CSV table of C-alpha atoms and ligand atoms in Angstrom, one decimal:
chain,number,residue,atom,x,y,z
A,1,UNK,CA,18.5,7.3,10.5
A,2,UNK,CA,15.4,5.1,10.2
A,3,UNK,CA,12.3,6.0,8.3
A,4,UNK,CA,9.1,3.9,8.6
A,5,UNK,CA,6.7,3.8,5.7
A,6,UNK,CA,3.0,3.1,6.0
A,7,UNK,CA,0.5,2.1,3.3
A,8,UNK,CA,3.5,1.0,1.2
A,9,UNK,CA,2.8,-0.3,-2.3
A,10,UNK,CA,5.4,-2.1,-4.6
A,11,UNK,CA,5.9,1.0,-6.7
A,12,UNK,CA,6.8,3.1,-3.5
A,13,UNK,CA,9.5,0.5,-2.7
A,14,UNK,CA,10.8,0.6,-6.3
A,15,UNK,CA,11.1,4.4,-6.5
A,16,UNK,CA,12.3,5.1,-2.9
A,17,UNK,CA,14.9,2.3,-3.1
A,18,UNK,CA,16.2,3.9,-6.3
A,19,UNK,CA,17.1,7.1,-4.5
A,20,UNK,CA,17.7,6.1,-0.8
A,21,UNK,CA,21.5,5.6,-1.2
A,22,UNK,CA,21.9,9.2,-2.1
A,23,UNK,CA,20.6,10.1,1.3
A,24,UNK,CA,22.0,7.2,3.4
A,25,UNK,CA,18.6,6.5,5.2
A,26,UNK,CA,17.4,3.1,6.4
A,27,UNK,CA,13.9,2.6,4.9
A,28,UNK,CA,11.4,0.2,6.6
A,29,UNK,CA,8.3,-0.5,4.6
A,30,UNK,CA,4.9,-1.6,6.0
A,31,UNK,CA,1.8,-2.3,3.9
A,32,UNK,CA,-0.4,-1.4,6.8
A,33,UNK,CA,-2.0,2.0,7.0
A,34,UNK,CA,-1.1,4.2,9.9
A,35,UNK,CA,-3.7,4.0,12.7
A,36,UNK,CA,-3.8,3.7,16.5
A,37,UNK,CA,-3.2,0.0,16.1
A,38,UNK,CA,-0.2,0.2,13.8
A,39,UNK,CA,1.5,3.3,15.2
A,40,UNK,CA,3.8,1.1,17.3
A,41,UNK,CA,5.5,-0.1,14.1
A,42,UNK,CA,7.2,3.3,14.1
A,43,UNK,CA,9.2,2.3,17.2
A,44,UNK,CA,12.8,3.7,17.1
A,45,UNK,CA,12.1,5.6,13.9
A,46,UNK,CA,12.9,9.3,13.6
A,47,UNK,CA,10.6,9.8,10.7
A,48,UNK,CA,7.4,8.2,9.4
A,49,UNK,CA,6.4,8.5,5.7
A,50,UNK,CA,2.7,8.4,5.0
A,51,UNK,CA,0.2,8.7,2.1
A,52,UNK,CA,-3.2,10.2,1.5
A,53,UNK,CA,-5.4,7.7,3.4
A,54,UNK,CA,-3.2,7.3,6.5
A,55,UNK,CA,-5.1,9.0,9.3
A,56,UNK,CA,-2.9,11.2,11.4
A,57,UNK,CA,-5.3,12.1,14.2
A,58,UNK,CA,-4.2,13.8,17.4
A,59,UNK,CA,-4.3,10.4,19.1
A,60,UNK,CA,-2.1,8.7,16.5
A,61,UNK,CA,0.3,11.7,16.5
A,62,UNK,CA,0.6,11.5,20.4
A,63,UNK,CA,1.5,7.8,20.0
A,64,UNK,CA,4.1,8.6,17.4
A,65,UNK,CA,5.6,11.3,19.6
A,66,UNK,CA,5.7,9.0,22.6
A,67,UNK,CA,7.9,6.6,20.5
A,68,UNK,CA,10.3,9.4,19.6
A,69,UNK,CA,9.1,10.2,16.1
A,70,UNK,CA,10.4,13.7,15.1
A,71,UNK,CA,9.2,14.0,11.5
A,72,UNK,CA,6.0,13.2,9.6
A,73,UNK,CA,6.8,13.2,5.9
A,74,UNK,CA,3.8,13.1,3.5
A,75,UNK,CA,4.6,11.6,0.1
A,76,UNK,CA,1.7,13.5,-1.4
A,77,UNK,CA,0.5,17.2,-1.8
A,78,UNK,CA,-2.8,17.1,0.1
A,79,UNK,CA,-2.6,17.2,3.9
A,80,UNK,CA,-6.3,17.2,5.1
A,81,UNK,CA,-5.5,13.8,6.9
A,82,UNK,CA,-3.1,15.4,9.4
A,83,UNK,CA,-3.9,17.1,12.6
A,84,UNK,CA,-1.3,19.8,12.3
A,85,UNK,CA,-2.1,21.3,15.7
A,86,UNK,CA,-1.3,18.0,17.4
A,87,UNK,CA,2.0,17.8,15.5
A,88,UNK,CA,3.0,21.3,16.7
A,89,UNK,CA,2.0,20.5,20.3
A,90,UNK,CA,4.2,17.4,20.1
A,91,UNK,CA,7.1,19.2,18.5
A,92,UNK,CA,6.8,17.0,15.4
A,93,UNK,CA,7.8,18.6,12.1
A,94,UNK,CA,5.4,17.9,9.1
A,95,UNK,CA,6.4,18.2,5.5
A,96,UNK,CA,4.8,17.3,2.1
A,97,UNK,CA,5.5,17.2,-1.6
A,98,UNK,CA,3.8,20.4,-2.7
A,99,UNK,CA,4.3,20.1,-6.4
A,100,UNK,CA,5.3,16.9,-8.2
A,101,UNK,CA,4.4,16.8,-11.8
A,102,UNK,CA,1.1,18.7,-11.5
A,103,UNK,CA,0.8,17.8,-15.2
A,104,UNK,CA,0.4,14.2,-14.2
A,105,UNK,CA,-2.8,15.0,-12.4
A,106,UNK,CA,-4.0,17.6,-14.9
A,107,UNK,CA,-3.5,15.1,-17.8
A,108,UNK,CA,-5.4,12.4,-15.9
A,109,UNK,CA,-8.3,14.9,-15.5
A,110,UNK,CA,-8.2,15.4,-19.2
A,111,UNK,CA,-8.1,11.7,-19.9
A,112,UNK,CA,-11.2,11.2,-17.8
A,113,UNK,CA,-13.0,14.1,-19.7
A,114,UNK,CA,-12.1,12.6,-23.1
A,115,UNK,CA,-13.0,9.0,-22.0
A,116,UNK,CA,-16.4,10.1,-20.7
A,117,UNK,CA,-17.1,12.1,-23.8
A,118,UNK,CA,-15.8,9.8,-26.6
A,119,UNK,CA,-16.4,6.6,-24.6
A,120,UNK,CA,-13.1,5.0,-25.7
A,121,UNK,CA,-13.4,2.5,-22.8
A,122,UNK,CA,-16.6,1.2,-24.2
A,123,UNK,CA,-15.3,1.2,-27.8
A,124,UNK,CA,-12.3,-0.8,-26.7
A,125,UNK,CA,-14.4,-3.6,-25.3
A,126,UNK,CA,-16.9,-3.5,-28.1
A,127,UNK,CA,-14.4,-3.9,-30.9
A,128,UNK,CA,-12.6,-6.7,-29.1
A,129,UNK,CA,-16.0,-8.5,-29.2
A,130,UNK,CA,-16.3,-7.8,-33.0
A,131,UNK,CA,-19.0,-5.3,-32.3
A,132,UNK,CA,-18.3,-2.5,-34.7
A,133,UNK,CA,-21.5,-0.6,-34.2
A,134,UNK,CA,-21.3,3.1,-33.2
A,135,UNK,CA,-24.7,3.3,-31.5
A,136,UNK,CA,-24.3,4.7,-28.0
A,137,UNK,CA,-20.8,6.1,-28.6
A,138,UNK,CA,-21.9,9.6,-29.6
A,139,UNK,CA,-19.7,12.4,-28.1
A,140,UNK,CA,-19.4,16.2,-28.5
A,141,UNK,CA,-16.6,18.5,-29.7
A,142,UNK,CA,-14.6,19.8,-26.7
A,143,UNK,CA,-13.5,22.7,-28.8
A,144,UNK,CA,-15.4,25.9,-28.0
A,145,UNK,CA,-17.0,24.4,-24.9
A,146,UNK,CA,-17.0,26.4,-21.6
A,147,UNK,CA,-14.7,24.8,-18.9
A,148,UNK,CA,-14.9,25.9,-15.3
A,149,UNK,CA,-11.9,25.3,-13.0
A,150,UNK,CA,-12.2,25.5,-9.2
A,151,UNK,CA,-8.7,26.0,-7.7
A,152,UNK,CA,-5.9,27.3,-9.9
A,153,UNK,CA,-2.8,26.2,-8.0
A,154,UNK,CA,-0.2,24.0,-9.6
A,155,UNK,CA,-2.6,21.4,-10.9
A,156,UNK,CA,-5.5,23.7,-11.8
A,157,UNK,CA,-3.1,25.9,-13.7
A,158,UNK,CA,-1.8,23.0,-15.8
A,159,UNK,CA,-5.3,21.9,-16.5
A,160,UNK,CA,-6.4,25.4,-17.6
A,161,UNK,CA,-3.5,25.5,-20.1
A,162,UNK,CA,-4.4,22.1,-21.6
A,163,UNK,CA,-8.0,23.2,-22.0
A,164,UNK,CA,-7.0,26.5,-23.6
A,165,UNK,CA,-5.0,24.4,-26.1
A,166,UNK,CA,-8.2,22.5,-26.9
A,167,UNK,CA,-9.8,25.8,-27.9
A,168,UNK,CA,-12.1,26.0,-24.8
A,169,UNK,CA,-13.4,29.1,-23.1
A,170,UNK,CA,-11.9,28.6,-19.6
A,171,UNK,CA,-13.2,30.4,-16.5
A,172,UNK,CA,-11.9,29.8,-13.0
A,173,UNK,CA,-12.6,30.4,-9.3
A,174,UNK,CA,-9.9,30.7,-6.7
A,175,UNK,CA,-9.5,32.7,-3.5
A,176,UNK,CA,-6.6,34.4,-5.3
A,177,UNK,CA,-6.8,35.1,-9.1
A,178,UNK,CA,-3.8,34.0,-11.1
A,179,UNK,CA,-2.4,36.9,-13.2
A,180,UNK,CA,-0.4,34.6,-15.5
A,181,UNK,CA,-3.5,32.6,-16.3
A,182,UNK,CA,-5.5,35.8,-16.9
A,183,UNK,CA,-2.9,36.8,-19.4
A,184,UNK,CA,-3.4,33.5,-21.2
A,185,UNK,CA,-7.2,34.1,-21.5
A,186,UNK,CA,-8.6,32.5,-18.3
A,187,UNK,CA,-11.4,34.6,-16.9
A,188,UNK,CA,-11.6,34.6,-13.1
A,189,UNK,CA,-15.3,34.7,-12.0
A,190,UNK,CA,-17.4,34.1,-8.9
A,191,UNK,CA,-18.0,30.4,-8.1
A,192,UNK,CA,-21.6,30.5,-9.2
A,193,UNK,CA,-20.7,31.7,-12.7
A,194,UNK,CA,-17.9,29.1,-13.0
A,195,UNK,CA,-20.3,26.4,-12.1
A,196,UNK,CA,-22.4,27.3,-15.2
A,197,UNK,CA,-19.8,25.8,-17.5
A,198,UNK,CA,-20.3,22.8,-19.8
A,199,UNK,CA,-17.4,21.0,-18.0
A,200,UNK,CA,-16.3,21.6,-14.4
A,201,UNK,CA,-13.0,20.3,-12.9
A,202,UNK,CA,-12.1,20.5,-9.2
A,203,UNK,CA,-8.6,21.3,-8.2
A,204,UNK,CA,-8.9,23.0,-4.8
A,205,UNK,CA,-7.8,21.4,-1.6
A,206,UNK,CA,-10.2,19.8,0.9
A,207,UNK,CA,-10.6,22.0,4.0
A,208,UNK,CA,-13.5,23.4,6.1
A,209,UNK,CA,-14.5,25.8,3.3
A,210,UNK,CA,-14.5,23.3,0.5
A,211,UNK,CA,-16.0,20.2,2.3
A,212,UNK,CA,-19.0,19.2,0.2
A,213,UNK,CA,-18.5,22.2,-2.1
A,214,UNK,CA,-20.6,20.2,-4.6
A,215,UNK,CA,-23.9,19.7,-2.9
A,216,UNK,CA,-27.7,20.1,-3.8
A,217,UNK,CA,-27.4,23.9,-3.9
A,218,UNK,CA,-24.3,24.1,-6.1
A,219,UNK,CA,-25.5,21.3,-8.3
A,220,UNK,CA,-28.7,23.3,-8.9
A,221,UNK,CA,-26.5,26.2,-10.2
A,222,UNK,CA,-25.0,23.9,-12.9
A,223,UNK,CA,-26.1,23.5,-16.5
A,224,UNK,CA,-28.3,20.4,-17.1
A,225,UNK,CA,-26.1,17.6,-18.4
A,226,UNK,CA,-22.9,19.1,-17.1
A,227,UNK,CA,-19.7,17.1,-17.0
A,228,UNK,CA,-18.1,17.1,-13.5
A,229,UNK,CA,-14.5,15.9,-13.0
A,230,UNK,CA,-12.9,15.5,-9.5
A,231,UNK,CA,-9.2,14.5,-9.2
A,232,UNK,CA,-8.7,16.5,-6.0
A,233,UNK,CA,-10.2,15.0,-2.9
A,234,UNK,CA,-13.4,12.9,-2.4
A,235,UNK,CA,-14.8,15.2,0.3
A,236,UNK,CA,-15.3,18.0,-2.1
A,237,UNK,CA,-18.4,16.2,-3.4
A,238,UNK,CA,-21.5,15.2,-1.4
A,239,UNK,CA,-21.8,11.8,-3.0
A,240,UNK,CA,-25.6,11.4,-2.2
A,241,UNK,CA,-26.4,14.7,-3.9
A,242,UNK,CA,-24.4,13.7,-6.9
A,243,UNK,CA,-26.2,10.4,-7.2
A,244,UNK,CA,-29.5,12.2,-7.1
A,245,UNK,CA,-28.3,14.6,-9.8
A,246,UNK,CA,-27.1,11.7,-12.0
A,247,UNK,CA,-30.5,10.0,-11.6
A,248,UNK,CA,-32.3,13.2,-12.7
A,249,UNK,CA,-29.9,13.9,-15.5
A,250,UNK,CA,-28.8,17.2,-14.0
A,251,UNK,CA,-25.2,15.8,-14.0
A,252,UNK,CA,-24.6,14.2,-17.4
A,253,UNK,CA,-21.2,12.8,-16.8
A,254,UNK,CA,-19.1,12.2,-13.7
A,255,UNK,CA,-15.4,11.4,-13.6
A,256,UNK,CA,-13.9,10.8,-10.2
A,257,UNK,CA,-10.3,9.8,-9.3
A,258,UNK,CA,-11.1,10.3,-5.6
A,259,UNK,CA,-14.0,9.3,-3.4
A,260,UNK,CA,-15.1,10.4,0.1
A,261,UNK,CA,-14.9,6.9,1.6
A,262,UNK,CA,-11.9,5.8,-0.5
A,263,UNK,CA,-9.7,4.7,2.4
A,264,UNK,CA,-11.8,1.5,2.8
A,265,UNK,CA,-11.4,0.6,-0.9
A,266,UNK,CA,-8.7,2.2,-2.9
A,267,UNK,CA,-5.1,0.9,-3.4
A,268,UNK,CA,-6.1,-2.7,-2.9
A,269,UNK,CA,-7.5,-5.6,-4.9
A,270,UNK,CA,-11.0,-6.3,-3.6
A,271,UNK,CA,-12.1,-8.3,-6.7
A,272,UNK,CA,-13.2,-11.3,-4.6
A,273,UNK,CA,-14.8,-9.3,-1.8
A,274,UNK,CA,-18.4,-8.2,-1.2
A,275,UNK,CA,-18.3,-4.4,-1.3
A,276,UNK,CA,-20.2,-3.0,1.7
A,277,UNK,CA,-20.2,0.5,0.4
A,278,UNK,CA,-23.6,1.0,-1.3
A,279,UNK,CA,-22.8,4.5,-2.6
A,280,UNK,CA,-19.8,3.5,-4.7
A,281,UNK,CA,-21.8,0.5,-6.0
A,282,UNK,CA,-24.6,2.9,-7.1
A,283,UNK,CA,-22.0,5.2,-8.7
A,284,UNK,CA,-20.4,2.3,-10.5
A,285,UNK,CA,-23.8,1.3,-11.9
A,286,UNK,CA,-24.2,4.5,-14.0
A,287,UNK,CA,-23.1,4.2,-17.6
A,288,UNK,CA,-22.0,7.9,-17.6
A,289,UNK,CA,-19.7,7.6,-14.5
A,290,UNK,CA,-16.0,6.9,-14.7
A,291,UNK,CA,-14.1,6.0,-11.5
A,292,UNK,CA,-10.4,5.6,-11.2
A,293,UNK,CA,-8.8,4.6,-7.9
A,294,UNK,CA,-6.7,7.7,-7.0
A,295,UNK,CA,-4.2,7.1,-9.9
A,296,UNK,CA,-4.0,10.7,-11.3
A,297,UNK,CA,-0.5,11.1,-9.7
A,298,UNK,CA,0.7,7.8,-11.0
A,299,UNK,CA,3.4,8.5,-13.6
A,300,UNK,CA,7.1,7.5,-13.5
A,301,UNK,CA,8.0,11.2,-13.6
A,302,UNK,CA,5.8,12.0,-10.6
A,303,UNK,CA,6.9,9.0,-8.5
A,304,UNK,CA,10.5,9.9,-9.1
A,305,UNK,CA,9.9,13.5,-8.0
A,306,UNK,CA,7.9,12.3,-5.0
A,307,UNK,CA,10.6,10.1,-3.7
A,308,UNK,CA,13.5,12.5,-4.1
A,309,UNK,CA,11.5,15.5,-2.7
A,310,UNK,CA,10.3,13.5,0.3
A,311,UNK,CA,13.9,12.2,1.2
A,312,UNK,CA,15.3,15.7,0.7
A,313,UNK,CA,12.6,17.2,2.9
A,314,UNK,CA,13.5,14.7,5.7
A,315,UNK,CA,17.3,15.4,5.2
A,316,UNK,CA,16.8,19.2,5.4
A,317,UNK,CA,14.6,18.9,8.6
A,318,UNK,CA,17.2,16.7,10.2
A,319,UNK,CA,20.2,18.7,9.3
A,320,UNK,CA,18.9,22.3,9.3
A,321,UNK,CA,15.6,22.1,11.2
A,322,UNK,CA,13.8,23.8,8.3
A,323,UNK,CA,13.2,23.3,4.6
A,324,UNK,CA,14.7,24.9,1.5
A,325,UNK,CA,11.3,24.2,-0.2
A,326,UNK,CA,9.1,26.5,1.9
A,327,UNK,CA,5.8,25.2,0.4
A,328,UNK,CA,6.7,21.8,1.6
A,329,UNK,CA,6.7,22.8,5.3
A,330,UNK,CA,3.4,22.3,7.1
A,331,UNK,CA,4.2,22.5,10.8
B,1,LIG,P1,-2.1,24.0,-4.8
B,1,LIG,O1,-1.9,24.2,-3.3
B,1,LIG,O2,-1.0,24.3,-5.7
B,1,LIG,O3,-3.4,24.7,-5.3
B,1,LIG,C1,-4.6,24.7,-4.7
B,1,LIG,C2,-5.4,26.0,-5.1
B,1,LIG,O4,-6.7,25.9,-4.5
B,1,LIG,C3,-4.7,27.3,-4.7
B,1,LIG,O5,-4.6,28.1,-5.8
B,1,LIG,C4,-5.7,27.8,-3.6
B,1,LIG,O6,-5.7,29.2,-3.5
B,1,LIG,C5,-7.0,27.2,-4.1
B,1,LIG,N1,-8.0,27.2,-3.1
B,1,LIG,C6,-7.9,27.1,-1.8
B,1,LIG,N2,-9.1,27.2,-1.2
B,1,LIG,C7,-10.0,27.4,-2.2
B,1,LIG,C8,-11.4,27.5,-2.2
B,1,LIG,N3,-12.2,27.5,-1.1
B,1,LIG,N4,-12.0,27.7,-3.4
B,1,LIG,C9,-11.3,27.7,-4.6
B,1,LIG,N5,-10.0,27.6,-4.6
B,1,LIG,C10,-9.3,27.4,-3.4
B,1,LIG,O7,-2.5,22.4,-4.9
B,1,LIG,P2,-2.3,21.5,-6.2
B,1,LIG,O8,-0.9,20.9,-6.2
B,1,LIG,O9,-2.8,22.2,-7.4
B,1,LIG,O10,-3.3,20.3,-5.7
B,1,LIG,C11,-4.7,20.5,-5.6
B,1,LIG,C12,-5.3,19.3,-4.9
B,1,LIG,O11,-5.2,18.2,-5.8
B,1,LIG,C13,-4.6,18.9,-3.6
B,1,LIG,O12,-5.1,19.6,-2.5
B,1,LIG,C14,-4.9,17.4,-3.6
B,1,LIG,O13,-6.0,17.3,-2.7
B,1,LIG,C15,-5.2,17.0,-5.0
B,1,LIG,N6,-4.3,16.0,-5.6
B,1,LIG,C16,-4.8,14.9,-6.1
B,1,LIG,C17,-3.9,14.0,-6.6
B,1,LIG,C18,-4.4,12.7,-7.2
B,1,LIG,O14,-3.6,11.7,-7.5
B,1,LIG,N7,-5.7,12.5,-7.5
B,1,LIG,C19,-2.5,14.2,-6.7
B,1,LIG,C20,-2.1,15.4,-6.2
B,1,LIG,C21,-2.9,16.3,-5.6
């Protein structure tokens, strides 16, 4: 049984190789992202394993099907990059890793929040240059602040619990209120009220309803100087609107681990290149913006869970035609 991997990084090879013998699969790794041009690398493979920025359009899926691919296994939770209808039409089964250490992503969101607030990234560089001045490093107490969470699934829930632990007043918006979180003290409110918080963190998936959820209109509903954190998907934010709001001071802090045009940038070393994306260059120029390159999931615990769940999903689909892990099944 041959599985072809796209967008492979050294850490994927490390963690998938650790577990592959338990499943008896042959794993072939390619650094290239999956596209029309690279789909033919999947020749003779029964499954392809893909990541967040591989584009599984109808055209790419038709090409995979014509080569005999039977399974598309996403080694991530989000699946906005896959045309599920095209997969169904071609009889290709699609699975994902619905929950791998949601705490990894929630903790990274908190790391971004604390870094933006207490400016530890600046302090680190300053002290190394023997600059022991505190000017410009002033933060605020997170305790007692209002925190608004959009999306209270696995990651949003973990984030809410951490912020309750900090002594924050946490409110949330989701299409379904979570009773367990309500019992812990999270108040479910309409989106507009949640957006009035001191700190806002996005944890909903990217879909037709949430595309550019953060835009001129919703930014105008926020408190002046709000802190906005996005560890979910770049498309939730209209980058041009956010840049205007940073310039006017309406947004006081921005932490993003995801970016709408990230597939042209993230997961590679471009330190000697001329970046053509003027929007990310503008974002990087703000002193109150922190960008990480889609690393919120990147813990040993999460990578271990991702590799075993992905291989188990493929084994279940091959042997039983369905998945024990129902939330992992997409088409
Ligand atoms: P999940 O499916 O457990 O939860 C998503 C929640 O969003 C659900 O409760 C759902 O009801 C809610 N939701 C759906 N539509 C909504 C809407 N219009 N408004 C408000 N809420 C809505 O997913 P999760 O595991 O918590 O992951 C959330 C997102 O985080 C994923 O979709 C993925 O895009 C992103 N993610 C990012 C990383 C990273 O490394 N940065 C890693 C994993 C996941």
